[in-house]
Amino acid sequence: STRILCDQAKDAGVQVYSVAFAAPKRGKELLSYCATSSAHFFDARSSADLIAAFKSIGEQASQLASRLTQ
C-alpha cells in the first residue's frame, strides 16, 4: 500500500524525497522506490550524511519555491 500512495503522490506532481538512515535493505528499497528520482533519495550512513541529506533537500526545495514566486 505504501508503493500505491507513493505512486499517487508522484502522479499528482508531488516531489517526493526520502532519506534512509540505518534502514534495512527492504526499507532502503522502498524509500528509493518512493523517491521522485535517484536525486531525491538519500542513503545516510552517518550523522554527517544525514545532515548533508537534509541540507540538500532544503536547498532543492528553496530553489523550487524561488521559481514559483518569481
PDB file of C-alpha atoms in Angstrom:
ATOM      1  CA  SER A   1       0.000   0.000   0.000  1.00  0.00           C
ATOM      2  CA  THR A   2       2.946   2.348   0.550  1.00  0.00           C
ATOM      3  CA  ARG A   3       4.016   1.982  -3.078  1.00  0.00           C
ATOM      4  CA  ILE A   4       0.491   2.839  -4.219  1.00  0.00           C
ATOM      5  CA  LEU A   5       0.498   6.002  -2.095  1.00  0.00           C
ATOM      6  CA  CYS A   6       3.931   6.962  -3.407  1.00  0.00           C
ATOM      7  CA  ASP A   7       2.756   6.433  -6.988  1.00  0.00           C
ATOM      8  CA  GLN A   8      -0.321   8.569  -6.354  1.00  0.00           C
ATOM      9  CA  ALA A   9       1.760  11.388  -4.884  1.00  0.00           C
ATOM     10  CA  LYS A  10       4.225  11.322  -7.773  1.00  0.00           C
ATOM     11  CA  ASP A  11       1.397  11.138 -10.320  1.00  0.00           C
ATOM     12  CA  ALA A  12      -0.103  14.238  -8.694  1.00  0.00           C
ATOM     13  CA  GLY A  13       3.173  16.097  -9.269  1.00  0.00           C
ATOM     14  CA  VAL A  14       4.434  15.951  -5.690  1.00  0.00           C
ATOM     15  CA  GLN A  15       8.219  15.911  -5.391  1.00  0.00           C
ATOM     16  CA  VAL A  16       8.910  13.014  -3.008  1.00  0.00           C
ATOM     17  CA  TYR A  17      12.188  12.997  -1.083  1.00  0.00           C
ATOM     18  CA  SER A  18      13.219  10.073   1.076  1.00  0.00           C
ATOM     19  CA  VAL A  19      16.080   9.557   3.482  1.00  0.00           C
ATOM     20  CA  ALA A  20      17.183   6.154   4.739  1.00  0.00           C
ATOM     21  CA  PHE A  21      19.123   6.165   7.990  1.00  0.00           C
ATOM     22  CA  ALA A  22      20.256   2.843   9.369  1.00  0.00           C
ATOM     23  CA  ALA A  23      17.459   1.236   7.368  1.00  0.00           C
ATOM     24  CA  PRO A  24      17.440  -2.444   6.432  1.00  0.00           C
ATOM     25  CA  LYS A  25      17.752  -3.438   2.770  1.00  0.00           C
ATOM     26  CA  ARG A  26      13.984  -3.705   2.183  1.00  0.00           C
ATOM     27  CA  GLY A  27      13.430  -0.334   3.838  1.00  0.00           C
ATOM     28  CA  LYS A  28      16.018   1.293   1.581  1.00  0.00           C
ATOM     29  CA  GLU A  29      14.424  -0.319  -1.470  1.00  0.00           C
ATOM     30  CA  LEU A  30      11.013   1.072  -0.536  1.00  0.00           C
ATOM     31  CA  LEU A  31      12.357   4.536   0.211  1.00  0.00           C
ATOM     32  CA  SER A  32      14.272   4.549  -3.047  1.00  0.00           C
ATOM     33  CA  TYR A  33      11.154   3.478  -4.952  1.00  0.00           C
ATOM     34  CA  CYS A  34       9.081   6.230  -3.374  1.00  0.00           C
ATOM     35  CA  ALA A  35      11.540   8.998  -4.192  1.00  0.00           C
ATOM     36  CA  THR A  36      10.722  11.005  -7.301  1.00  0.00           C
ATOM     37  CA  SER A  37      14.165  10.232  -8.750  1.00  0.00           C
ATOM     38  CA  SER A  38      17.542   8.946  -7.627  1.00  0.00           C
ATOM     39  CA  ALA A  39      18.430  12.566  -6.807  1.00  0.00           C
ATOM     40  CA  HIS A  40      15.527  12.597  -4.331  1.00  0.00           C
ATOM     41  CA  PHE A  41      16.749   9.547  -2.392  1.00  0.00           C
ATOM     42  CA  PHE A  42      19.440   9.723   0.253  1.00  0.00           C
ATOM     43  CA  ASP A  43      21.106   6.750   1.954  1.00  0.00           C
ATOM     44  CA  ALA A  44      22.589   8.332   5.062  1.00  0.00           C
ATOM     45  CA  ARG A  45      25.075   6.064   6.788  1.00  0.00           C
ATOM     46  CA  SER A  46      26.287   8.540   9.400  1.00  0.00           C
ATOM     47  CA  SER A  47      25.048  11.616  11.197  1.00  0.00           C
ATOM     48  CA  ALA A  48      27.110  13.744   8.805  1.00  0.00           C
ATOM     49  CA  ASP A  49      25.398  12.058   5.838  1.00  0.00           C
ATOM     50  CA  LEU A  50      22.017  12.701   7.448  1.00  0.00           C
ATOM     51  CA  ILE A  51      22.769  16.390   7.926  1.00  0.00           C
ATOM     52  CA  ALA A  52      24.033  16.653   4.339  1.00  0.00           C
ATOM     53  CA  ALA A  53      20.873  14.946   3.034  1.00  0.00           C
ATOM     54  CA  PHE A  54      18.550  17.391   4.757  1.00  0.00           C
ATOM     55  CA  LYS A  55      20.716  20.315   3.676  1.00  0.00           C
ATOM     56  CA  SER A  56      20.460  19.163   0.069  1.00  0.00           C
ATOM     57  CA  ILE A  57      16.696  18.684   0.346  1.00  0.00           C
ATOM     58  CA  GLY A  58      16.342  22.174   1.806  1.00  0.00           C
ATOM     59  CA  GLU A  59      18.419  23.705  -0.969  1.00  0.00           C
ATOM     60  CA  GLN A  60      16.443  21.897  -3.674  1.00  0.00           C
ATOM     61  CA  ALA A  61      13.112  22.870  -2.100  1.00  0.00           C
ATOM     62  CA  SER A  62      14.147  26.527  -1.753  1.00  0.00           C
ATOM     63  CA  GLN A  63      15.097  26.654  -5.440  1.00  0.00           C
ATOM     64  CA  LEU A  64      11.650  25.357  -6.340  1.00  0.00           C
ATOM     65  CA  ALA A  65       9.977  27.925  -4.082  1.00  0.00           C
ATOM     66  CA  SER A  66      12.030  30.705  -5.689  1.00  0.00           C
ATOM     67  CA  ARG A  67      10.888  29.657  -9.156  1.00  0.00           C
ATOM     68  CA  LEU A  68       7.265  29.648  -8.048  1.00  0.00           C
ATOM     69  CA  THR A  69       7.376  33.169  -6.670  1.00  0.00           C
ATOM     70  CA  GLN A  70       9.273  34.903  -9.487  1.00  0.00           C
TER      71      GLN A  70
END
